[in-house]
GROMACS .gro file of C-alpha atoms in nm:
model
  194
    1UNK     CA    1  14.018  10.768   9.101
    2UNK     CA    2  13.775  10.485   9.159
    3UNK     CA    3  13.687  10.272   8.866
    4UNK     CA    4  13.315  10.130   8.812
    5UNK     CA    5  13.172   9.921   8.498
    6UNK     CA    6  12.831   9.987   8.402
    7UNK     CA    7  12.691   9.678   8.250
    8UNK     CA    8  12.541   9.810   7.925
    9UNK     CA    9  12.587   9.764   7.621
   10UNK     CA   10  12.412  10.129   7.501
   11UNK     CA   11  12.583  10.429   7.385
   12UNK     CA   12  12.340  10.652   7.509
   13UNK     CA   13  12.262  10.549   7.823
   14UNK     CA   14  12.638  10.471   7.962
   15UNK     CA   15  12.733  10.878   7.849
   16UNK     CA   16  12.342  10.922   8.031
   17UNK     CA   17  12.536  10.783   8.352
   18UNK     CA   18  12.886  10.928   8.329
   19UNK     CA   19  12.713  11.292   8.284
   20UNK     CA   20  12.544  11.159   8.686
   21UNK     CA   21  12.913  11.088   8.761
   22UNK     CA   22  13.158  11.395   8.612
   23UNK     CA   23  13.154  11.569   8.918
   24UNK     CA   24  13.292  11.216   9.168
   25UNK     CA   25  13.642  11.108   9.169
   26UNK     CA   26  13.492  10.754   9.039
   27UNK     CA   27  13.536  10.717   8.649
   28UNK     CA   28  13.259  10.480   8.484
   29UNK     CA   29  13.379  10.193   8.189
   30UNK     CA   30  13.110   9.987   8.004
   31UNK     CA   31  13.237   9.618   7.957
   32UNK     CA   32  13.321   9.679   7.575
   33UNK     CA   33  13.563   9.936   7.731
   34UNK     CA   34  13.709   9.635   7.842
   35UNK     CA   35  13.694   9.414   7.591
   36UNK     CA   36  13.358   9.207   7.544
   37UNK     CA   37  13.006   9.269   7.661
   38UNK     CA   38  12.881   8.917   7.690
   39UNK     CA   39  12.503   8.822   7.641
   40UNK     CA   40  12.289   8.785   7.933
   41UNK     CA   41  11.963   8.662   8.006
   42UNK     CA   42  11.763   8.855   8.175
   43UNK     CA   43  11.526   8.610   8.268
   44UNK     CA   44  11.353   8.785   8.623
   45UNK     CA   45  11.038   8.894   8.683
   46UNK     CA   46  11.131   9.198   8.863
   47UNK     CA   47  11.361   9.518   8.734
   48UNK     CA   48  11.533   9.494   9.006
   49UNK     CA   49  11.595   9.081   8.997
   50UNK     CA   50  11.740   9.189   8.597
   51UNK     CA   51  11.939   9.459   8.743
   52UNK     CA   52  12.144   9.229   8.992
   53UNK     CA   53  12.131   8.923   8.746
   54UNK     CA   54  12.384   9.184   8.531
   55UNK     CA   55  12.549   9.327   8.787
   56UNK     CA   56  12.664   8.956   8.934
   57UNK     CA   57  12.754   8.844   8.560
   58UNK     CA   58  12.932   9.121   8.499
   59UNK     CA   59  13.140   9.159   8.815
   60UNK     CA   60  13.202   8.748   8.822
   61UNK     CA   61  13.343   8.838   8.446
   62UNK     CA   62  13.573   9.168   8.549
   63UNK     CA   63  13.617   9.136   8.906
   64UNK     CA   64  13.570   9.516   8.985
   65UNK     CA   65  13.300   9.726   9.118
   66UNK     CA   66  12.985   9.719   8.912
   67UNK     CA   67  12.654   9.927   8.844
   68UNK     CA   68  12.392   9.784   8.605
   69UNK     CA   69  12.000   9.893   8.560
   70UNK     CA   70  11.670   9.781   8.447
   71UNK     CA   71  11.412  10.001   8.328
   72UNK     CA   72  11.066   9.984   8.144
   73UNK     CA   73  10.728  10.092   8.154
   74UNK     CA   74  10.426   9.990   8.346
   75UNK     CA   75  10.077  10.058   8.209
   76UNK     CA   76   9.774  10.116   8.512
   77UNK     CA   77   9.522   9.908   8.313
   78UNK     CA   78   9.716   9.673   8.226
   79UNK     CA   79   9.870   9.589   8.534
   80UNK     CA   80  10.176   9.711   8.508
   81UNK     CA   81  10.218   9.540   8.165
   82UNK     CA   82  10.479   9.532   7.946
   83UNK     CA   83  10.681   9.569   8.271
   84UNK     CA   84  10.995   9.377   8.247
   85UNK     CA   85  10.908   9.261   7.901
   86UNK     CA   86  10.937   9.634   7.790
   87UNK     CA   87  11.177   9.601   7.522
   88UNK     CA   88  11.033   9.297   7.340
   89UNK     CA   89  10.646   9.339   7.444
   90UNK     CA   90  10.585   9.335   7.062
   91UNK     CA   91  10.792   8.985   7.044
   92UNK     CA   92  11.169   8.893   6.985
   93UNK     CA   93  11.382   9.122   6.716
   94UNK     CA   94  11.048   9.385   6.789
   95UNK     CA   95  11.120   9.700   6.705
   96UNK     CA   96  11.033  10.051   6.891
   97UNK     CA   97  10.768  10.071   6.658
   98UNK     CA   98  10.607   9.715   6.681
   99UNK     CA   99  10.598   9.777   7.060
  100UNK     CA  100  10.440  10.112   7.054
  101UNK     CA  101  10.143  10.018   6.828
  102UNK     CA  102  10.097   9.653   6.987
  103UNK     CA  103  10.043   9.892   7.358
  104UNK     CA  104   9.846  10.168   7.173
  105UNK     CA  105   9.630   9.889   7.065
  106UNK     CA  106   9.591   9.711   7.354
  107UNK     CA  107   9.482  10.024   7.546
  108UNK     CA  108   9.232  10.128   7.251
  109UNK     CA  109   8.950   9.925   7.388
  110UNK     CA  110   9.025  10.101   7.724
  111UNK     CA  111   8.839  10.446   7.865
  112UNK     CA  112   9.103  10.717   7.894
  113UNK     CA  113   9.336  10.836   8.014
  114UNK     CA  114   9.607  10.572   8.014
  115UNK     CA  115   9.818  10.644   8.325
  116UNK     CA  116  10.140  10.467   8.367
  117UNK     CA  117  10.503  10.500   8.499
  118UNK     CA  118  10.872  10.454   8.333
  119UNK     CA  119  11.051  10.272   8.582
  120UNK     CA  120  11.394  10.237   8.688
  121UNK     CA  121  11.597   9.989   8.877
  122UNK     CA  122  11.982  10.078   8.954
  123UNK     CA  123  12.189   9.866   9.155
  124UNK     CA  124  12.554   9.894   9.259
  125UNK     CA  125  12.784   9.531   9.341
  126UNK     CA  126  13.154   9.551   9.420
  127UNK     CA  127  13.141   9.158   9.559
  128UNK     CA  128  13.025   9.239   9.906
  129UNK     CA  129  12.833   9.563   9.941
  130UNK     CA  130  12.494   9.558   9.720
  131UNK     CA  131  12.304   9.908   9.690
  132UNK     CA  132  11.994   9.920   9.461
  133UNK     CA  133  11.755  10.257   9.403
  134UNK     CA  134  11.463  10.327   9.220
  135UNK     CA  135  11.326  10.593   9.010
  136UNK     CA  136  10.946  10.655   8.849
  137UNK     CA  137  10.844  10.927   8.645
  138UNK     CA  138  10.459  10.917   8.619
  139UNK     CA  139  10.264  11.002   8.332
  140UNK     CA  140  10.029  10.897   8.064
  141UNK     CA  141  10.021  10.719   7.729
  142UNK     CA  142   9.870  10.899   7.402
  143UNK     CA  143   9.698  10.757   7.053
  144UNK     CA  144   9.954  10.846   6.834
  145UNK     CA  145  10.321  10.878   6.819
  146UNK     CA  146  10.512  11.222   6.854
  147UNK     CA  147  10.856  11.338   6.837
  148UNK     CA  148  11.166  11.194   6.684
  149UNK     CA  149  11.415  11.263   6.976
  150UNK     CA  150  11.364  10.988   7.247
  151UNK     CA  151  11.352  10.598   7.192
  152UNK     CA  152  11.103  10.358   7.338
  153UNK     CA  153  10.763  10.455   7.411
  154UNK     CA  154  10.898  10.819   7.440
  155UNK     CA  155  10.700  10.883   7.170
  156UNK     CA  156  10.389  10.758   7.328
  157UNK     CA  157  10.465  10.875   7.687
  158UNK     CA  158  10.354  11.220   7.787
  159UNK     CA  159  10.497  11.250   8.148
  160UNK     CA  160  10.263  11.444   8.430
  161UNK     CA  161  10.328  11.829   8.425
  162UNK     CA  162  10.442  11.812   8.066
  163UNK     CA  163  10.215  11.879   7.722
  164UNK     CA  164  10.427  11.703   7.514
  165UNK     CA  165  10.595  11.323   7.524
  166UNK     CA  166  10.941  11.269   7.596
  167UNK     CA  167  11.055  11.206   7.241
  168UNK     CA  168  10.937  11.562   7.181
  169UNK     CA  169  11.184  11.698   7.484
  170UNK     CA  170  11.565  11.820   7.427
  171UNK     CA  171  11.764  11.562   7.575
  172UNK     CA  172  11.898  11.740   7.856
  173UNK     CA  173  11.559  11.858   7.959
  174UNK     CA  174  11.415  11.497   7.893
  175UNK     CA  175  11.731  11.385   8.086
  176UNK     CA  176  11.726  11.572   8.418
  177UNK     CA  177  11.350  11.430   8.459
  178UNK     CA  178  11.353  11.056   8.333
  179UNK     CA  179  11.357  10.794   8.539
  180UNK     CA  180  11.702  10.648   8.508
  181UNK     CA  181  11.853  10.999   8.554
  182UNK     CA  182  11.693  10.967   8.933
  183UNK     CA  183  11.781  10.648   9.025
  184UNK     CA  184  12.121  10.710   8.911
  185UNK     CA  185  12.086  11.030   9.110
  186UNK     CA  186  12.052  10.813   9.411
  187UNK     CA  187  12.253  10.539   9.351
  188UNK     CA  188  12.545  10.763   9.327
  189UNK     CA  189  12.473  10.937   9.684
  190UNK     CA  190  12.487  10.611   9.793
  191UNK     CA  191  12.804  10.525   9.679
  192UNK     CA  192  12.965  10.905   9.739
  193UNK     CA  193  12.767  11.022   9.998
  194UNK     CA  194  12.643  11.346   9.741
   0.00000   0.00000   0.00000
């Protein structure tokens, strides 16, 4: 069985990640598994830059095989804004909320509709070989929030195909189509060759 740490601190997303992995002979720890998830500062201007920036941190910490991610949402008219500032577009200690209605306002002087793209970045480090792989899901952003089940701009985020916004999906559903669950997808044949 081949051990990897996924450098997150979330709940969600690390049982998001073993779920890609149950059917590999690799078995996937987050750092508090191990003890400590230390702060980092994710201080790039790319996902991808963020993604290695935890992946080297956390593999210089452990010393074992590492996966780590960064993920957000990019907005067409506003040039792929909030981008890597996803999570604190609204400021520091923002909440879901604050970011949702500072982007709804923003793109409320704006004709519709208001296309844009979740984005991920997964990368895989085990101190010599370095895989990364990307995953989109296209879509567009709505007026007003709806749903209670995702986090984010779920609410806000009505992906292409779909009549409804992610936070209004069943997890599994919302799951097998978001853009973490491909890049993971990838990553992993990657690593395993499936």
């Amino acid at each position: 069985m081949k051990e990897i740490i996924f450098a997150t601190g979330n709940k969600g997303k690390l049982q998001e990640v073993r779920n890609i992995f149950r059917e590999t002979d690799i078995k996937i720890f987050s750092p508090a598994d191990l003890g400590k998830m230390p702060d980092i500062i994710e201080d790039a201007d790319t996902f991808e830059g963020n993604a290695w920036i935890k992946a080297e941190k956390i593999y210089d910490i452990f010393g074992k095989p590492v996966m780590a991610d960064d993920s957000g949402l990019a907005v067409d008219q506003l040039d792929g804004r909030p981008g890597v500032f996803s999570a604190r577009y609204a400021g520091e200690n923002c909440t879901y909320e604050d970011n949702n209605i500072k982007l709804i306002e923003e793109l409320s002087y704006l004709p519709e509709p208001h296309t844009a793209k979740f984005v991920c970045v997964a990368v895989f480090y085990n101190g010599f070989e370095k895989h990364s792989a990307r995953g989109e899901v296209s879509g567009r952003i709505i007026k007003k929030s709806k749903g209670e089940k995702g986090f984010g701009y779920d609410p806000i985020f009505v992906p292409d195909g779909y009549g409804i916004t992610m936070a209004e999906m069943e997890l599994s559903e919302k799951n097998s189509i978001s853009h973490r669950s491909i890049a993971f997808r990838k990553l992993r044949e990657i690593i395993t060759g499936f």
